[in-house]
Amino acid sequence: MGRTSDAREKILSAARSLIELRGYSALGVAEICKTAGVPKGSFYYFFESKEALALTVVDEQWAGQRRAWERVLHGGAAPLSRLRLLFEETEAGQRAGQQSCGTVAGCLFGNLTLELSNQSEAVRDRLQGIFEAQVEMVESVVAEALGRGEVSVTDTRAAARALVAQLEGQVMFAKLYNDTDRLGPLWANCLALLGAPAPRVSAAGA
Amino acid sequence: MGRTSDAREKILSAARSLIELRGYSALGVAEICKTAGVPKGSFYYFFESKEALALTVVDEQWAGQRRAWERVLHGGAAPLSRLRLLFEETEAGQRAGQQSCGTVAGCLFGNLTLELSNQSEAVRDRLQGIFEAQVEMVESVVAEALGRGEVSVTDTRAAARALVAQLEGQVMFAKLYNDTDRLGPLWANCLALLGAPAPRVSAAGA
């Protein structure tokens, strides 16, 4: 039992790295198993198909990222400070990835959205749910900042979508130029989108 | 000669549609030739490799889009009206694509950035040049608006990057949700990012 669980984890880990590096379509089950060091028969013991594997990779990635977002966005700091921390942690995460594998990998969900949403309805559905959840988490912080008079937006949902879109767009450019400094302006962009005063040195404080 | 040119055009047209629909990695040369209705031997007469074909597809797409952007952004209207028209034309283009093929295809350059920039340095280099050119075109309009006192930004290059990033992020969501209405807020987002007054009914006029 210990060994079987281990094989499943090895397959998932290999798939996560390979999808991050080369996308989904370019991969075959044989290559995933070879990288994982498990026999091909194991694959179909754990996963019905390559699509089922991709969905599991997405779910596990989101489970981890969701916990990180909740920790930051439900923290005790002032709402705008929590948003700022979200962008800073995103930048730090992309930088750590670049240092370990040489290239900025970008956002797994954004990558798969552009690669797969017109090919797999199951993947599209899962990614829609993830981005909807991200927007809801950001929206609740924006609404809190609005209640404190710190931002001036007329539609908190639209504002939250604009923030997540800006994040995805800038992460795309960080990947394209293999340069995490591209994420530096996220905080100033966020304040502008929310109609908040321009960044000040003290803005990070609660 | 007429027939050979025709075969090249057929291959390019098939490749463009297939890449738009399913991305680059999932495609084989055999499938492209089958869709184009040309013998596989023709392919290597015109293109050295699948990557060379992808670069040609990207170049041709950008040649057309660049002309469209220049027409809009170098037009005679006031600078902010030209930016607004750029977003409206983007939305109209995505809507037309959706009506003809059933799904929002998104931006070819954004799609290939996330799929390929860590796999092909030639494609990465080409896409970097295209997005740099887009940012420069937008920046010159932002600078013009700044000179007229219509926006308040401290860094026109950073502002232009934020606008193009917002465009790519919202186009990503339009594709994910197969819904071009997602592009509706682009103009309000643009004004916010530029520190310009909120949209008014008369804002489209020159």
CSV table of C-alpha atoms in Angstrom, one decimal:
chain,number,residue,atom,x,y,z
A,1,MET,CA,0.0,0.0,0.0
A,2,GLY,CA,2.9,2.3,0.9
A,3,ARG,CA,4.4,1.6,-2.5
A,4,THR,CA,1.3,2.2,-4.5
A,5,SER,CA,0.6,5.5,-2.9
A,6,ASP,CA,4.2,6.4,-3.7
A,7,ALA,CA,3.7,5.6,-7.4
A,8,ARG,CA,0.6,7.8,-7.5
A,9,GLU,CA,2.6,10.7,-5.9
A,10,LYS,CA,5.5,10.1,-8.3
A,11,ILE,CA,3.2,10.3,-11.3
A,12,LEU,CA,1.5,13.5,-10.1
A,13,SER,CA,4.8,15.1,-9.3
A,14,ALA,CA,6.3,14.2,-12.7
A,15,ALA,CA,3.1,15.4,-14.5
A,16,ARG,CA,3.1,18.7,-12.6
A,17,SER,CA,6.7,19.4,-13.6
A,18,LEU,CA,6.2,18.4,-17.2
A,19,ILE,CA,3.0,20.3,-17.6
A,20,GLU,CA,4.6,23.4,-16.1
A,21,LEU,CA,7.6,23.1,-18.4
A,22,ARG,CA,6.0,22.0,-21.7
A,23,GLY,CA,2.2,22.2,-21.4
A,24,TYR,CA,-0.3,19.4,-21.5
A,25,SER,CA,-0.7,18.6,-25.2
A,26,ALA,CA,2.9,17.9,-25.8
A,27,LEU,CA,3.0,15.1,-23.1
A,28,GLY,CA,2.3,11.4,-23.5
A,29,VAL,CA,1.4,9.0,-20.7
A,30,ALA,CA,4.6,7.0,-21.6
A,31,GLU,CA,6.8,10.0,-21.0
A,32,ILE,CA,5.1,10.9,-17.7
A,33,CYS,CA,5.6,7.3,-16.5
A,34,LYS,CA,9.2,7.3,-17.6
A,35,THR,CA,9.9,10.6,-15.8
A,36,ALA,CA,8.1,9.3,-12.7
A,37,GLY,CA,10.0,6.0,-12.9
A,38,VAL,CA,6.9,3.9,-12.7
A,39,PRO,CA,5.6,1.2,-15.1
A,40,LYS,CA,2.9,2.4,-17.5
A,41,GLY,CA,0.4,-0.1,-16.1
A,42,SER,CA,0.5,1.9,-12.8
A,43,PHE,CA,-0.8,5.0,-14.6
A,44,TYR,CA,-4.1,3.5,-15.5
A,45,TYR,CA,-4.4,1.9,-12.0
A,46,PHE,CA,-4.5,5.5,-10.6
A,47,PHE,CA,-5.9,7.6,-13.4
A,48,GLU,CA,-8.6,6.9,-16.0
A,49,SER,CA,-6.9,9.1,-18.6
A,50,LYS,CA,-4.4,11.8,-19.2
A,51,GLU,CA,-7.3,14.3,-18.8
A,52,ALA,CA,-8.1,12.8,-15.4
A,53,LEU,CA,-4.5,13.2,-14.4
A,54,ALA,CA,-4.5,16.9,-15.5
A,55,LEU,CA,-7.6,17.5,-13.4
A,56,THR,CA,-5.9,16.0,-10.4
A,57,VAL,CA,-2.8,18.1,-10.9
A,58,VAL,CA,-5.0,21.2,-11.2
A,59,ASP,CA,-7.0,20.3,-8.1
A,60,GLU,CA,-3.8,19.7,-6.0
A,61,GLN,CA,-2.2,22.9,-7.2
A,62,TRP,CA,-5.4,24.8,-6.3
A,63,ALA,CA,-5.7,23.2,-2.9
A,64,GLY,CA,-2.2,24.5,-2.0
A,65,GLN,CA,-2.7,27.9,-3.6
A,66,ARG,CA,-6.1,28.4,-2.1
A,67,ARG,CA,-4.6,27.8,1.4
A,68,ALA,CA,-1.9,30.4,0.6
A,69,TRP,CA,-4.4,32.9,-0.7
A,70,GLU,CA,-6.7,32.4,2.4
A,71,ARG,CA,-3.8,32.8,4.7
A,72,VAL,CA,-2.9,36.1,3.1
A,73,LEU,CA,-6.4,37.5,2.3
A,74,HIS,CA,-8.1,36.5,5.5
A,75,GLY,CA,-5.1,37.7,7.6
A,76,GLY,CA,-5.3,40.4,10.3
A,77,ALA,CA,-3.7,43.3,8.3
A,78,ALA,CA,-5.7,46.1,6.7
A,79,PRO,CA,-7.5,45.0,3.5
A,80,LEU,CA,-5.2,46.9,1.1
A,81,SER,CA,-2.1,45.5,2.9
A,82,ARG,CA,-3.4,42.0,2.4
A,83,LEU,CA,-3.9,42.6,-1.4
A,84,ARG,CA,-0.4,44.0,-1.5
A,85,LEU,CA,1.0,40.9,0.2
A,86,LEU,CA,-0.8,38.7,-2.3
A,87,PHE,CA,1.0,40.4,-5.2
A,88,GLU,CA,4.3,40.3,-3.3
A,89,GLU,CA,3.9,36.6,-2.6
A,90,THR,CA,3.0,35.9,-6.2
A,91,GLU,CA,6.2,37.7,-7.3
A,92,ALA,CA,8.3,35.8,-4.7
A,93,GLY,CA,6.7,32.4,-5.8
A,94,GLN,CA,7.6,33.1,-9.5
A,95,ARG,CA,11.1,34.2,-8.5
A,96,ALA,CA,11.6,31.0,-6.5
A,97,GLY,CA,10.4,28.9,-9.4
A,98,GLN,CA,12.8,30.7,-11.8
A,99,GLN,CA,15.7,30.2,-9.4
A,100,SER,CA,15.0,26.5,-9.2
A,101,CYS,CA,14.4,25.7,-12.9
A,102,GLY,CA,15.9,28.6,-14.8
A,103,THR,CA,12.7,30.0,-16.3
A,104,VAL,CA,9.6,31.7,-15.0
A,105,ALA,CA,6.9,29.0,-15.3
A,106,GLY,CA,3.9,31.4,-15.0
A,107,CYS,CA,0.5,30.5,-13.6
A,108,LEU,CA,-0.5,26.8,-14.2
A,109,PHE,CA,-4.2,27.9,-14.3
A,110,GLY,CA,-3.5,30.6,-16.9
A,111,ASN,CA,-1.3,28.4,-18.9
A,112,LEU,CA,-3.9,25.6,-19.1
A,113,THR,CA,-6.7,28.2,-19.7
A,114,LEU,CA,-5.1,29.3,-22.9
A,115,GLU,CA,-3.9,25.9,-24.0
A,116,LEU,CA,-6.9,23.7,-23.1
A,117,SER,CA,-10.2,25.6,-22.5
A,118,ASN,CA,-11.3,25.1,-26.0
A,119,GLN,CA,-10.3,21.4,-26.0
A,120,SER,CA,-11.5,19.9,-22.7
A,121,GLU,CA,-14.8,21.0,-21.2
A,122,ALA,CA,-13.8,19.2,-18.0
A,123,VAL,CA,-10.6,21.3,-17.7
A,124,ARG,CA,-12.5,24.5,-18.7
A,125,ASP,CA,-15.1,23.8,-16.0
A,126,ARG,CA,-12.5,23.3,-13.3
A,127,LEU,CA,-10.5,26.4,-14.3
A,128,GLN,CA,-13.7,28.5,-14.4
A,129,GLY,CA,-14.4,27.4,-10.8
A,130,ILE,CA,-10.9,28.2,-9.7
A,131,PHE,CA,-10.8,31.7,-11.2
A,132,GLU,CA,-14.3,32.4,-9.9
A,133,ALA,CA,-13.1,31.5,-6.4
A,134,GLN,CA,-10.0,33.7,-6.8
A,135,VAL,CA,-12.3,36.6,-7.9
A,136,GLU,CA,-14.6,36.0,-4.9
A,137,MET,CA,-11.7,36.0,-2.4
A,138,VAL,CA,-10.3,39.2,-3.9
A,139,GLU,CA,-13.8,40.8,-4.1
A,140,SER,CA,-14.4,40.3,-0.4
A,141,VAL,CA,-11.2,42.2,0.5
A,142,VAL,CA,-12.1,45.0,-2.0
A,143,ALA,CA,-15.5,45.3,-0.4
A,144,GLU,CA,-13.9,45.6,3.0
A,145,ALA,CA,-11.6,48.4,1.7
A,146,LEU,CA,-14.6,50.1,0.1
A,147,GLY,CA,-16.4,50.0,3.5
A,148,ARG,CA,-13.4,51.7,5.1
A,149,GLY,CA,-13.4,54.4,2.3
A,150,GLU,CA,-10.0,53.4,1.1
A,151,VAL,CA,-10.9,52.6,-2.5
A,152,SER,CA,-13.5,54.1,-4.8
A,153,VAL,CA,-15.1,51.5,-7.1
A,154,THR,CA,-18.7,51.2,-8.2
A,155,ASP,CA,-18.7,47.4,-8.9
A,156,THR,CA,-16.6,45.3,-6.5
A,157,ARG,CA,-17.0,42.2,-8.7
A,158,ALA,CA,-15.8,44.0,-11.8
A,159,ALA,CA,-12.9,45.5,-9.8
A,160,ALA,CA,-11.8,42.0,-8.5
A,161,ARG,CA,-12.0,40.6,-12.0
A,162,ALA,CA,-9.8,43.4,-13.2
A,163,LEU,CA,-7.2,42.7,-10.5
A,164,VAL,CA,-7.1,39.0,-11.3
A,165,ALA,CA,-6.8,39.8,-15.0
A,166,GLN,CA,-4.0,42.2,-14.4
A,167,LEU,CA,-2.2,39.6,-12.3
A,168,GLU,CA,-2.6,37.0,-15.1
A,169,GLY,CA,-1.5,39.5,-17.8
A,170,GLN,CA,1.6,40.6,-15.9
A,171,VAL,CA,2.5,37.0,-15.0
A,172,MET,CA,2.2,36.2,-18.7
A,173,PHE,CA,4.8,38.9,-19.5
A,174,ALA,CA,7.0,37.7,-16.6
A,175,LYS,CA,7.0,34.3,-18.3
A,176,LEU,CA,7.5,35.7,-21.8
A,177,TYR,CA,10.5,37.9,-20.8
A,178,ASN,CA,11.7,35.4,-18.2
A,179,ASP,CA,11.8,38.4,-15.8
A,180,THR,CA,10.0,38.5,-12.5
A,181,ASP,CA,10.7,42.3,-12.2
A,182,ARG,CA,7.7,42.5,-14.6
A,183,LEU,CA,5.6,41.8,-11.5
A,184,GLY,CA,6.9,44.9,-9.6
A,185,PRO,CA,4.2,47.3,-10.8
A,186,LEU,CA,1.3,45.0,-9.7
A,187,TRP,CA,0.7,46.9,-6.5
A,188,ALA,CA,0.6,50.3,-8.2
A,189,ASN,CA,-1.6,48.9,-10.9
A,190,CYS,CA,-3.9,47.5,-8.2
A,191,LEU,CA,-4.3,50.8,-6.5
A,192,ALA,CA,-5.0,52.5,-9.8
A,193,LEU,CA,-7.7,49.9,-10.7
A,194,LEU,CA,-9.3,50.5,-7.3
A,195,GLY,CA,-9.2,54.3,-7.5
A,196,ALA,CA,-7.0,54.3,-4.4
A,197,PRO,CA,-4.3,56.9,-3.7
A,198,ALA,CA,-1.0,56.2,-5.3
A,199,PRO,CA,1.5,54.0,-3.4
A,200,ARG,CA,3.2,55.6,-0.4
A,201,VAL,CA,6.2,54.2,1.5
A,202,SER,CA,3.9,53.5,4.4
A,203,ALA,CA,1.3,51.7,2.3
A,204,ALA,CA,2.4,48.2,3.4
A,205,GLY,CA,1.7,48.8,7.0
A,206,ALA,CA,-1.6,47.8,8.5
B,1,MET,CA,3.7,28.7,-59.8
B,2,GLY,CA,0.1,29.6,-59.1
B,3,ARG,CA,-0.5,26.2,-57.7
B,4,THR,CA,2.6,26.2,-55.4
B,5,SER,CA,1.7,29.6,-54.0
B,6,ASP,CA,-1.8,28.2,-53.4
B,7,ALA,CA,-0.4,25.2,-51.5
B,8,ARG,CA,1.6,27.5,-49.2
B,9,GLU,CA,-1.4,29.6,-48.5
B,10,LYS,CA,-3.5,26.5,-47.8
B,11,ILE,CA,-0.9,25.2,-45.3
B,12,LEU,CA,-0.8,28.6,-43.6
B,13,SER,CA,-4.5,28.9,-43.4
B,14,ALA,CA,-5.0,25.4,-42.0
B,15,ALA,CA,-2.2,25.9,-39.5
B,16,ARG,CA,-3.6,29.2,-38.3
B,17,SER,CA,-7.1,27.6,-37.7
B,18,LEU,CA,-5.7,24.5,-36.1
B,19,ILE,CA,-3.3,26.5,-33.8
B,20,GLU,CA,-6.1,28.8,-32.8
B,21,LEU,CA,-8.3,25.8,-32.0
B,22,ARG,CA,-5.9,23.4,-30.4
B,23,GLY,CA,-2.6,25.1,-29.8
B,24,TYR,CA,0.7,24.2,-31.4
B,25,SER,CA,2.0,21.2,-29.5
B,26,ALA,CA,-1.0,19.0,-30.2
B,27,LEU,CA,-0.5,19.4,-34.0
B,28,GLY,CA,1.5,17.2,-36.4
B,29,VAL,CA,2.6,18.1,-39.8
B,30,ALA,CA,0.6,15.3,-41.3
B,31,GLU,CA,-2.6,16.7,-39.8
B,32,ILE,CA,-1.9,20.2,-41.0
B,33,CYS,CA,-1.3,18.9,-44.6
B,34,LYS,CA,-4.5,16.7,-44.4
B,35,THR,CA,-6.6,19.7,-43.3
B,36,ALA,CA,-4.9,21.9,-46.0
B,37,GLY,CA,-5.5,19.2,-48.6
B,38,VAL,CA,-1.9,19.2,-49.8
B,39,PRO,CA,0.6,16.3,-50.0
B,40,LYS,CA,3.1,16.2,-47.0
B,41,GLY,CA,6.0,16.7,-49.4
B,42,SER,CA,4.7,20.2,-50.1
B,43,PHE,CA,5.1,21.1,-46.5
B,44,TYR,CA,8.9,20.8,-46.4
B,45,TYR,CA,9.1,22.5,-49.8
B,46,PHE,CA,7.7,25.7,-48.1
B,47,PHE,CA,8.7,25.3,-44.4
B,48,GLU,CA,11.8,23.9,-42.9
B,49,SER,CA,10.0,22.7,-39.8
B,50,LYS,CA,6.8,23.0,-37.8
B,51,GLU,CA,8.5,25.7,-35.8
B,52,ALA,CA,9.2,27.7,-39.0
B,53,LEU,CA,5.6,27.4,-39.9
B,54,ALA,CA,4.5,28.6,-36.5
B,55,LEU,CA,6.8,31.7,-36.9
B,56,THR,CA,5.3,32.4,-40.3
B,57,VAL,CA,1.7,32.1,-38.9
B,58,VAL,CA,2.7,34.5,-36.1
B,59,ASP,CA,4.3,37.0,-38.5
B,60,GLU,CA,1.3,37.0,-40.8
B,61,GLN,CA,-1.1,37.5,-37.9
B,62,TRP,CA,1.0,40.3,-36.5
B,63,ALA,CA,1.3,42.0,-39.9
B,64,GLY,CA,-2.5,42.2,-40.2
B,65,GLN,CA,-3.0,43.1,-36.5
B,66,ARG,CA,-0.3,45.8,-36.6
B,67,ARG,CA,-2.0,47.5,-39.6
B,68,ALA,CA,-5.3,47.4,-37.6
B,69,TRP,CA,-3.7,48.8,-34.5
B,70,GLU,CA,-1.9,51.5,-36.5
B,71,ARG,CA,-5.1,52.5,-38.2
B,72,VAL,CA,-6.8,52.9,-34.9
B,73,LEU,CA,-4.0,54.3,-32.8
B,74,HIS,CA,-2.6,56.7,-35.4
B,75,GLY,CA,-6.1,58.0,-36.3
B,76,GLY,CA,-7.3,61.6,-36.1
B,77,ALA,CA,-9.4,61.2,-32.9
B,78,ALA,CA,-8.4,62.4,-29.5
B,79,PRO,CA,-5.9,60.0,-27.8
B,80,LEU,CA,-8.2,58.5,-25.3
B,81,SER,CA,-10.9,57.9,-28.0
B,82,ARG,CA,-8.3,56.0,-30.0
B,83,LEU,CA,-7.5,53.8,-27.0
B,84,ARG,CA,-11.2,53.2,-26.5
B,85,LEU,CA,-11.6,52.2,-30.1
B,86,LEU,CA,-8.8,49.7,-29.8
B,87,PHE,CA,-10.6,47.9,-27.0
B,88,GLU,CA,-13.9,48.1,-28.8
B,89,GLU,CA,-12.3,46.6,-31.9
B,90,THR,CA,-10.7,43.9,-29.9
B,91,GLU,CA,-14.1,43.0,-28.4
B,92,ALA,CA,-15.7,43.0,-31.9
B,93,GLY,CA,-12.9,40.8,-33.3
B,94,GLN,CA,-13.3,38.2,-30.5
B,95,ARG,CA,-17.1,38.3,-31.0
B,96,ALA,CA,-16.8,37.8,-34.7
B,97,GLY,CA,-14.5,34.8,-34.1
B,98,GLN,CA,-16.9,33.3,-31.6
B,99,GLN,CA,-19.8,33.7,-34.0
B,100,SER,CA,-17.9,32.0,-36.8
B,101,CYS,CA,-16.4,29.1,-34.9
B,102,GLY,CA,-18.5,28.8,-31.7
B,103,THR,CA,-15.8,29.6,-29.2
B,104,VAL,CA,-13.8,32.6,-28.2
B,105,ALA,CA,-10.3,31.9,-29.6
B,106,GLY,CA,-8.5,34.5,-27.5
B,107,CYS,CA,-5.2,36.1,-28.6
B,108,LEU,CA,-2.9,34.0,-30.7
B,109,PHE,CA,0.1,35.8,-29.3
B,110,GLY,CA,-1.0,35.3,-25.7
B,111,ASN,CA,-1.9,31.7,-26.3
B,112,LEU,CA,1.5,30.9,-27.8
B,113,THR,CA,3.3,32.9,-25.1
B,114,LEU,CA,1.9,30.6,-22.4
B,115,GLU,CA,2.2,27.4,-24.4
B,116,LEU,CA,5.6,27.9,-26.1
B,117,SER,CA,7.8,30.6,-24.6
B,118,ASN,CA,9.6,28.1,-22.4
B,119,GLN,CA,10.0,25.6,-25.3
B,120,SER,CA,11.1,27.6,-28.3
B,121,GLU,CA,13.5,30.5,-28.1
B,122,ALA,CA,12.7,31.5,-31.6
B,123,VAL,CA,9.0,31.8,-30.8
B,124,ARG,CA,9.7,33.5,-27.5
B,125,ASP,CA,11.9,36.1,-29.3
B,126,ARG,CA,9.3,36.8,-31.9
B,127,LEU,CA,6.5,37.2,-29.3
B,128,GLN,CA,8.7,39.5,-27.2
B,129,GLY,CA,9.1,41.7,-30.2
B,130,ILE,CA,5.4,41.8,-30.9
B,131,PHE,CA,4.4,42.7,-27.4
B,132,GLU,CA,7.2,45.3,-27.2
B,133,ALA,CA,5.8,46.8,-30.4
B,134,GLN,CA,2.2,46.8,-28.9
B,135,VAL,CA,3.4,48.5,-25.7
B,136,GLU,CA,5.3,51.1,-27.7
B,137,MET,CA,2.2,51.9,-29.8
B,138,VAL,CA,0.0,52.2,-26.8
B,139,GLU,CA,2.7,54.2,-24.9
B,140,SER,CA,2.9,56.9,-27.6
B,141,VAL,CA,-0.9,57.4,-27.3
B,142,VAL,CA,-0.7,57.5,-23.5
B,143,ALA,CA,2.1,60.1,-23.7
B,144,GLU,CA,0.0,62.2,-26.0
B,145,ALA,CA,-2.9,62.1,-23.5
B,146,LEU,CA,-0.5,63.0,-20.7
B,147,GLY,CA,0.6,66.0,-22.7
B,148,ARG,CA,-3.0,67.1,-23.0
B,149,GLY,CA,-3.5,66.7,-19.2
B,150,GLU,CA,-6.1,64.0,-19.7
B,151,VAL,CA,-4.4,61.2,-17.7
B,152,SER,CA,-2.1,61.3,-14.7
B,153,VAL,CA,0.6,58.6,-14.9
B,154,THR,CA,4.3,58.9,-13.8
B,155,ASP,CA,5.7,56.3,-16.1
B,156,THR,CA,4.1,56.0,-19.5
B,157,ARG,CA,5.9,52.7,-20.4
B,158,ALA,CA,4.7,51.0,-17.2
B,159,ALA,CA,1.2,52.4,-17.9
B,160,ALA,CA,1.2,51.0,-21.4
B,161,ARG,CA,2.4,47.6,-20.1
B,162,ALA,CA,-0.4,47.6,-17.6
B,163,LEU,CA,-2.9,48.3,-20.4
B,164,VAL,CA,-1.7,45.5,-22.6
B,165,ALA,CA,-1.5,43.1,-19.6
B,166,GLN,CA,-5.1,44.0,-18.7
B,167,LEU,CA,-6.1,43.4,-22.3
B,168,GLU,CA,-4.4,39.9,-22.3
B,169,GLY,CA,-5.8,39.0,-18.9
B,170,GLN,CA,-9.4,39.9,-19.9
B,171,VAL,CA,-9.1,38.2,-23.2
B,172,MET,CA,-8.0,35.1,-21.3
B,173,PHE,CA,-11.2,35.2,-19.2
B,174,ALA,CA,-13.3,35.8,-22.3
B,175,LYS,CA,-11.8,32.6,-23.7
B,176,LEU,CA,-12.2,30.7,-20.4
B,177,TYR,CA,-15.9,31.7,-20.0
B,178,ASN,CA,-16.5,31.7,-23.8
B,179,ASP,CA,-18.1,35.1,-23.2
B,180,THR,CA,-17.0,38.3,-25.0
B,181,ASP,CA,-19.0,40.4,-22.5
B,182,ARG,CA,-16.0,39.9,-20.3
B,183,LEU,CA,-14.3,42.5,-22.5
B,184,GLY,CA,-16.9,45.2,-21.7
B,185,PRO,CA,-15.0,46.6,-18.7
B,186,LEU,CA,-11.8,47.1,-20.6
B,187,TRP,CA,-12.4,50.8,-21.2
B,188,ALA,CA,-13.3,51.6,-17.6
B,189,ASN,CA,-10.2,49.6,-16.5
B,190,CYS,CA,-8.0,51.5,-18.9
B,191,LEU,CA,-9.2,54.9,-17.5
B,192,ALA,CA,-8.6,53.7,-14.0
B,193,LEU,CA,-5.1,52.5,-14.8
B,194,LEU,CA,-4.3,55.8,-16.4
B,195,GLY,CA,-5.7,57.9,-13.5
B,196,ALA,CA,-8.2,59.5,-15.9
B,197,PRO,CA,-11.8,60.5,-14.9
B,198,ALA,CA,-14.4,57.7,-14.9
B,199,PRO,CA,-16.2,57.0,-18.2
B,200,ARG,CA,-18.8,59.4,-19.3
B,201,VAL,CA,-21.5,59.0,-21.9
B,202,SER,CA,-19.6,61.5,-24.1
B,203,ALA,CA,-16.2,59.9,-23.6
B,204,ALA,CA,-16.2,58.3,-27.1
B,205,GLY,CA,-16.3,61.6,-28.9
B,206,ALA,CA,-13.1,63.3,-30.1
